[in-house]
XYZ file of C-alpha atoms in Angstrom:
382
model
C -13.292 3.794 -13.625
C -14.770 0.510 -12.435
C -14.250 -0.535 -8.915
C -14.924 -3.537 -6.152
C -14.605 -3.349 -2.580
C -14.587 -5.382 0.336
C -15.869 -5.127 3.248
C -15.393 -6.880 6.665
C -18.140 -5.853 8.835
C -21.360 -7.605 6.710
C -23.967 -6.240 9.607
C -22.683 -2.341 9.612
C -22.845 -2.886 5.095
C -26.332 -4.056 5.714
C -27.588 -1.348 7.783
C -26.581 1.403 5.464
C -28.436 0.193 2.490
C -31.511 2.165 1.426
C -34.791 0.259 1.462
C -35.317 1.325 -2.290
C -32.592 -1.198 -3.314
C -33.512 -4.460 -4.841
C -32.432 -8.077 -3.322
C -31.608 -10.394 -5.843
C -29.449 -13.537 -6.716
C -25.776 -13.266 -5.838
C -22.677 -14.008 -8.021
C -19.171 -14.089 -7.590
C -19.214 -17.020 -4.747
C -21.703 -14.650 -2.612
C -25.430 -15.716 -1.589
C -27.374 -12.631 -2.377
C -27.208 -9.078 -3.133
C -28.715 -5.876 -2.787
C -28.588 -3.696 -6.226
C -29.079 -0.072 -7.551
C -29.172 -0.011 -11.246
C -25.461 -0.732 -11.727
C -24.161 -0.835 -8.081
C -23.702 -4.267 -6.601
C -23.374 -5.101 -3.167
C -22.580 -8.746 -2.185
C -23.682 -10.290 0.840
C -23.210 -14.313 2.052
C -26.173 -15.877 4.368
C -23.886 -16.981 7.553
C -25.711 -17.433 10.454
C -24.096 -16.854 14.101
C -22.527 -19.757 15.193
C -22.618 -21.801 12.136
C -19.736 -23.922 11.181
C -18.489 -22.355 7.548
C -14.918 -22.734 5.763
C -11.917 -19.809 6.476
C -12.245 -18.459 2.951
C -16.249 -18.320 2.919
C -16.170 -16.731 6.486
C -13.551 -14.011 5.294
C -15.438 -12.709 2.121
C -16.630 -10.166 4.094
C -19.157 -8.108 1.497
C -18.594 -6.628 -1.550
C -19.443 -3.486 -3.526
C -19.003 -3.606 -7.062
C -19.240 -0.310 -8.956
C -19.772 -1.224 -13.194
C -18.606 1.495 -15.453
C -21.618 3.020 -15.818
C -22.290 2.299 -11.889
C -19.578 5.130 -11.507
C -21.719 7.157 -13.718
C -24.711 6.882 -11.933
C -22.147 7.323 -7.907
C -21.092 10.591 -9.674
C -24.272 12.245 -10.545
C -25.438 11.602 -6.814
C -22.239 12.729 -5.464
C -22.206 16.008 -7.531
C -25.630 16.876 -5.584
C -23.239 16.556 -2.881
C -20.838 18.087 -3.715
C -18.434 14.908 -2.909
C -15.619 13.777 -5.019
C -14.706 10.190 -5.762
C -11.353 11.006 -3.506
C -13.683 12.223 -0.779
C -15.776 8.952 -1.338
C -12.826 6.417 -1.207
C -11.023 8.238 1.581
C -14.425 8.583 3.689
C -15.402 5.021 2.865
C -11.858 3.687 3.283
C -11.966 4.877 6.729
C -15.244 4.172 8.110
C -14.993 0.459 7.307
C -11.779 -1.377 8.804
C -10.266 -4.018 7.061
C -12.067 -2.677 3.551
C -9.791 -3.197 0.673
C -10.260 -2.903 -3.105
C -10.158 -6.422 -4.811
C -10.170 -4.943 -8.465
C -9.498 -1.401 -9.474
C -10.547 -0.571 -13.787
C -8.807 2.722 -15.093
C -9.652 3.444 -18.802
C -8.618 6.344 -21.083
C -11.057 6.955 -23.981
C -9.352 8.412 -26.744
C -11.693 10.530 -29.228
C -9.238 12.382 -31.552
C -8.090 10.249 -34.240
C -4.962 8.647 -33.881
C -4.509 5.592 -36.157
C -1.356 4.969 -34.110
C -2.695 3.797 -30.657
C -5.627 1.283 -32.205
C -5.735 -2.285 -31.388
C -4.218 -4.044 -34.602
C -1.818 -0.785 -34.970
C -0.376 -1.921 -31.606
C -0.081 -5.375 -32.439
C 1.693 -4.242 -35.151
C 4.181 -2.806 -33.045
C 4.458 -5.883 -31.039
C 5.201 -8.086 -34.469
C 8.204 -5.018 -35.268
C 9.280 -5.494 -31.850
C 9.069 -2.190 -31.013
C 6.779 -3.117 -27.403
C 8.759 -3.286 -24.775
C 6.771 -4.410 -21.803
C 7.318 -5.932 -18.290
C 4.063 -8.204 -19.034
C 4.625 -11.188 -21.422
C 1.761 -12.573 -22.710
C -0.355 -10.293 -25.268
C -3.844 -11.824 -27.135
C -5.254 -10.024 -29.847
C -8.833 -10.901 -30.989
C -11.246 -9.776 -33.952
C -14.866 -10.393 -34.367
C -16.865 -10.544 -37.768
C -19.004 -12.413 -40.089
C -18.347 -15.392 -42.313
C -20.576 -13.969 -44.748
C -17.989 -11.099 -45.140
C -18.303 -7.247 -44.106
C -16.265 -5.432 -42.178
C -14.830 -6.182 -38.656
C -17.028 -6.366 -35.966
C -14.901 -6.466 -32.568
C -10.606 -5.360 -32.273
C -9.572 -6.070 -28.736
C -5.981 -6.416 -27.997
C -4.693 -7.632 -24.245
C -1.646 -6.895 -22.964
C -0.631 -8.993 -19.544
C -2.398 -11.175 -17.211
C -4.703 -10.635 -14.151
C -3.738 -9.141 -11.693
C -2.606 -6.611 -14.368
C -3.440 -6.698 -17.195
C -3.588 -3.828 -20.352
C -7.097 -3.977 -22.517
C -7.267 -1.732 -25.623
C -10.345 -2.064 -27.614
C -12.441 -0.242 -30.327
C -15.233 1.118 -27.985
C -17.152 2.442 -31.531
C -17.187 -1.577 -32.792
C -18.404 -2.975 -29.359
C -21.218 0.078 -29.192
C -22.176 -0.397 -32.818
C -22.410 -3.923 -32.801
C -21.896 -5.234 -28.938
C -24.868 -2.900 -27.636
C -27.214 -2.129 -30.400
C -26.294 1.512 -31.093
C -26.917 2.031 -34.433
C -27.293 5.246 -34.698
C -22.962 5.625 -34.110
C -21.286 6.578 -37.012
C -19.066 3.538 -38.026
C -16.556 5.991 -38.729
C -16.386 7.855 -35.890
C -13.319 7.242 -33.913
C -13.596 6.257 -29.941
C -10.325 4.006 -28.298
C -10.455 2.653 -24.718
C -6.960 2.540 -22.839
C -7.859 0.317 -19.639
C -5.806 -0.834 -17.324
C -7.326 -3.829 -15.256
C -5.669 -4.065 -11.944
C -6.314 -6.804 -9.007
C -4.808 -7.814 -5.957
C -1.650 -6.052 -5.110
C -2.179 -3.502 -7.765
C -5.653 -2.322 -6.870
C -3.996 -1.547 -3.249
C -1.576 0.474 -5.087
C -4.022 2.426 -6.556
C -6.423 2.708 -3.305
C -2.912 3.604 -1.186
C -1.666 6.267 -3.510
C -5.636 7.869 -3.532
C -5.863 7.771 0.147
C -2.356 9.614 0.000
C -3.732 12.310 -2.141
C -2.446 11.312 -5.776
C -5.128 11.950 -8.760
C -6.204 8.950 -10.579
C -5.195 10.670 -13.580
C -1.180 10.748 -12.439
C -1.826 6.882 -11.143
C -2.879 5.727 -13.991
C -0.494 7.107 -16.701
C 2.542 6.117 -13.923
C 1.336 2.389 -14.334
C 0.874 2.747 -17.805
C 4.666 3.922 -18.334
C 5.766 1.410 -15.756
C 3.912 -1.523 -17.546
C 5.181 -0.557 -21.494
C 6.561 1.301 -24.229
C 6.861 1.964 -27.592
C 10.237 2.437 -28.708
C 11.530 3.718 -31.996
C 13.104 0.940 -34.830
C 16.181 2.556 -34.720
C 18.876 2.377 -31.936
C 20.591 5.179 -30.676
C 23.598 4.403 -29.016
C 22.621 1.067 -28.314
C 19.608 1.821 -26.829
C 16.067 2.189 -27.894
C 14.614 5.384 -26.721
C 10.463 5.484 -26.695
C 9.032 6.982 -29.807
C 7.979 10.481 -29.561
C 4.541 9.811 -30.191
C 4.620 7.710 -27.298
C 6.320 9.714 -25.107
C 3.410 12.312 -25.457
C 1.045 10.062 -25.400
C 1.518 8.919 -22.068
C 2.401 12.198 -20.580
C 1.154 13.351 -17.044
C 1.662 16.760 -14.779
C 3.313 13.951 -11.807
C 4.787 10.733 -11.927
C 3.655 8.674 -8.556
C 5.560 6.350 -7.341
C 4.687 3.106 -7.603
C 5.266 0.612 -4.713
C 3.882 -2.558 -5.807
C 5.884 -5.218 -3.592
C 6.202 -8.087 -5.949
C 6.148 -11.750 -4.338
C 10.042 -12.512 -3.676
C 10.727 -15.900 -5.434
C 11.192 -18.652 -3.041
C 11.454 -22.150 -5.218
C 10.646 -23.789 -0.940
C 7.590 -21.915 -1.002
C 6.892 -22.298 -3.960
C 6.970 -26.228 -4.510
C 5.835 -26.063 -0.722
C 2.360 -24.870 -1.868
C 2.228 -27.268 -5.070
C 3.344 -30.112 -3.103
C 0.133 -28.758 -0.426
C -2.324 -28.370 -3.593
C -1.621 -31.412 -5.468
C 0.036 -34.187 -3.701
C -0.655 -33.285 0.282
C -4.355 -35.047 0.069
C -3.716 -37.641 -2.589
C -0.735 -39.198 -0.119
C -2.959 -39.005 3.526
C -5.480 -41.077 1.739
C -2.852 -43.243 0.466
C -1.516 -43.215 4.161
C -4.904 -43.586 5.775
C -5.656 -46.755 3.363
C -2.359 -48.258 3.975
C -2.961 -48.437 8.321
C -6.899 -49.661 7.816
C -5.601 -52.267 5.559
C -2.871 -53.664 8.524
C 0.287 -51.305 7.659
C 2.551 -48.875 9.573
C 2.126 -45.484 7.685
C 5.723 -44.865 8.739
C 6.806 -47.661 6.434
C 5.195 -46.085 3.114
C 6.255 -43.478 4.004
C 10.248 -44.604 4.374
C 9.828 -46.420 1.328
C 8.669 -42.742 -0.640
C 11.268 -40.900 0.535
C 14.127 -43.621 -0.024
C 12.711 -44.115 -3.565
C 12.680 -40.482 -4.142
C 17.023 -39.873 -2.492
C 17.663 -43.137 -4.823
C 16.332 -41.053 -8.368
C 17.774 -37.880 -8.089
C 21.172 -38.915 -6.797
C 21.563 -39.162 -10.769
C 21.247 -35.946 -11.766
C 22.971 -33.270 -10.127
C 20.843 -30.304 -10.901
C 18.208 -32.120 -9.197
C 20.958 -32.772 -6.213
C 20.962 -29.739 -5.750
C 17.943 -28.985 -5.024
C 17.703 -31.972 -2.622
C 20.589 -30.240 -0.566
C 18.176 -26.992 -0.705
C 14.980 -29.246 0.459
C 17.464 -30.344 3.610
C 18.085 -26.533 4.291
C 14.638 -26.368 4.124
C 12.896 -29.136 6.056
C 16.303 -28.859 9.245
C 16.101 -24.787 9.280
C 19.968 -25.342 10.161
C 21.670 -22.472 8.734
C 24.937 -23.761 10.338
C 25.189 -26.377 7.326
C 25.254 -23.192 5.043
C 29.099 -23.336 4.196
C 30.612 -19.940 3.182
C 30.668 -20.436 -0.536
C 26.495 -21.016 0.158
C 26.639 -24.411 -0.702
C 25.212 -27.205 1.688
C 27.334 -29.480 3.766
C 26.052 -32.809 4.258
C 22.788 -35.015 2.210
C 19.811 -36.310 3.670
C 21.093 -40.020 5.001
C 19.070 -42.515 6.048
C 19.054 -41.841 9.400
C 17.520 -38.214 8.863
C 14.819 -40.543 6.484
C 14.136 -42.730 9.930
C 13.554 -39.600 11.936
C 11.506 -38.271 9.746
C 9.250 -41.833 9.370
C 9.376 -41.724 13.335
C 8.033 -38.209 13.227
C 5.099 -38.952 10.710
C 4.192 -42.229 12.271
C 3.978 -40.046 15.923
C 1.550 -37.684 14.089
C -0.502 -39.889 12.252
C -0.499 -42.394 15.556
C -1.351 -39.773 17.778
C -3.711 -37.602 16.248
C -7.062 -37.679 14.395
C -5.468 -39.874 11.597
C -5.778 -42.766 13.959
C -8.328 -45.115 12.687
C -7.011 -48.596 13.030
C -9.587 -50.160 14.730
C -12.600 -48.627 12.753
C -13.621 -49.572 9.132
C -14.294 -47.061 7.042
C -15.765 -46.668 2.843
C -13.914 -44.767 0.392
C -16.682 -42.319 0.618
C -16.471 -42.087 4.081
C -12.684 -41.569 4.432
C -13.221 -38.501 1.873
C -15.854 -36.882 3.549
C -13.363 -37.368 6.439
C -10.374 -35.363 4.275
C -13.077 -32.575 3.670
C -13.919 -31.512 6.986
């Protein structure tokens, strides 16, 4: 298991670390860290008082556990007689607001089984015989172009914030790390799930409630994919009994992952925010220094933009949904769900009123100043 954490309270982190730990440089968007062979703890350099962005000034810290970090954490707990449960549930509740950013849970597999390897599975993905809630698989090989055998088998199944890695762990010792001395032969899979986000909470929540790790991970292993058998029986495609055993556990946890609803408002909302939002102020802001009433450009946009899609009607439709959106009137909901009336000119006018009010009456207001195109940006970043 591999494992980072985060922590709010940067002083309390800092006064718990032993003096025997090493500063060094930081990674991962932090300043600095403190490290212990393979256990990483992130700090940033924010002074009291100092002005610093929302996302910088919520990193918090963060403790990053490798692989072989959890090694090393469960030799000194076993002096200790403390668990990893005990550790997350102890740590969990000392330090408010801590969550898990990234959770790794691998299953090494050393009895040969020429059915679970890398290009065996992709093999089963070409047959169709993968079903899988993820949709996006990569398989990748290593070797020479002098010839020899392979060198590195790695195939991924999913995307972050969950995503499936199964890799030949003899290759990547043999020829990754310099261990020689492994028989080529020898046969060593890794299973490992690589869960962020939403998933790592699932994993943290269903530890602190007293599920094993081992239950966890096999439930998001069956939740995530199968392997079904070529044949259908009675229309369906039961899992192959290989699989089925493969993937067996003594519980099944539940897991409650709340997946993001789909809202297409939000969702061009937030492009519309990352994309367009600071492109059109600067348009905006050039159009007033240069004489102009933003209000106007801004009539003229959203005119331009009622005259296009009027000719389409799928995109009609979602210009009825943008009205919903920007009013908030359920009232023109009809009963069949469909909306009443179209953005007229006169709802354009308020809404070039509105804008003109905000950009008038705000910081936006620079009429009377010139400013550079450097300056004006440096104005947009603040």
């Amino acid at each position: 298991m591999a494992m980072v954490l985060q922590v709010d309270d940067t002083a309390e982190a800092e006064r718990i670390i032993e003096k025997t730990w090493s500063k060094g440089r930081g990674a991962n968007r932090y300043d600095y860290a403190y490290r212990h062979k393979d256990v990483n703890i992130y700090f940033n350099n924010i002074e009291y008082g100092s002005k610093v962005t929302r996302e910088r000034a919520s990193m918090g810290v963060m403790i990053e556990f490798t692989g072989q970090g959890c090694r090393e954490a469960e030799w000194l707990m076993q002096k200790t007689g403390v668990s990893w449960y005990d550790y997350i549930r102890q740590f969990m509740t000392k330090f408010e607001g801590c969550h898990a950013t990234r959770v790794d849970l691998a299953r090494d597999i050393y009895e040969k089984n020429l059915r679970i390897t890398p290009s065996a599975m992709r093999k089963y993905i070409d047959r169709r015989q993968v079903v899988s809630s993820a949709r996006h698989w990569e398989h990748i090989q290593a070797g020479r172009t002098s010839g020899g055998p392979v060198t590195g088998d790695t195939l991924y199944i999913g995307k972050s914030p969950r995503m499936l890695r199964i890799y030949d762990k003899t290759l990547e010792r043999i020829h990754g790390h310099g261990d020689s001395w492994r028989k080529a032969s020898s046969f060593w899979i890794r299973w490992e799930l690589q869960l962020g986000g939403d998933y790592a909470k699932v994993v943290i929540d269903s530890v602190m409630n007293g599920e094993l790790l081992t239950d966890i991970y096999f439930s998001i292993l069956r939740n995530m994919i199968r392997v079904v058998n070529r044949r259908k029986v009675a229309g369906k495609n039961p899992p192959a009994k290989w699989w089925s055993e493969f993937v067996a556990s003594d519980k099944t946890v539940a897991i409650h992952h709340a997946r993001p609803t789909k809202n297409p408002f939000l969702s061009r909302n937030n492009w519309l925010s990352d994309t367009v939002a600071h492109s059109m102020v600067m348009e905006l802001l050039a159009y007033q220094l240069a004489g102009g009433k933003p209000a106007d450009l801004m009539s003229h946009w959203l005119k331009e933009g009622k005259a296009r899609v009027k000719s389409n009607s799928h995109a009609t439709e979602k210009l009825r949904a943008l009205e919903y959106a920007v009013t908030l009137d359920p009232a023109k909901i009809s009963a069949e769900g469909a909306y009443e009336d179209e953005i007229d000119d006169n709802t354009i006018d308020v809404l070039a009123d509105e804008l003109d009010s905000i950009i008038g009456a705000g910081d936006f207001k620079h009429s009377n100043v010139e400013y550079s195109y450097a300056e004006l940006t440096d104005m947009m970043n603040t």
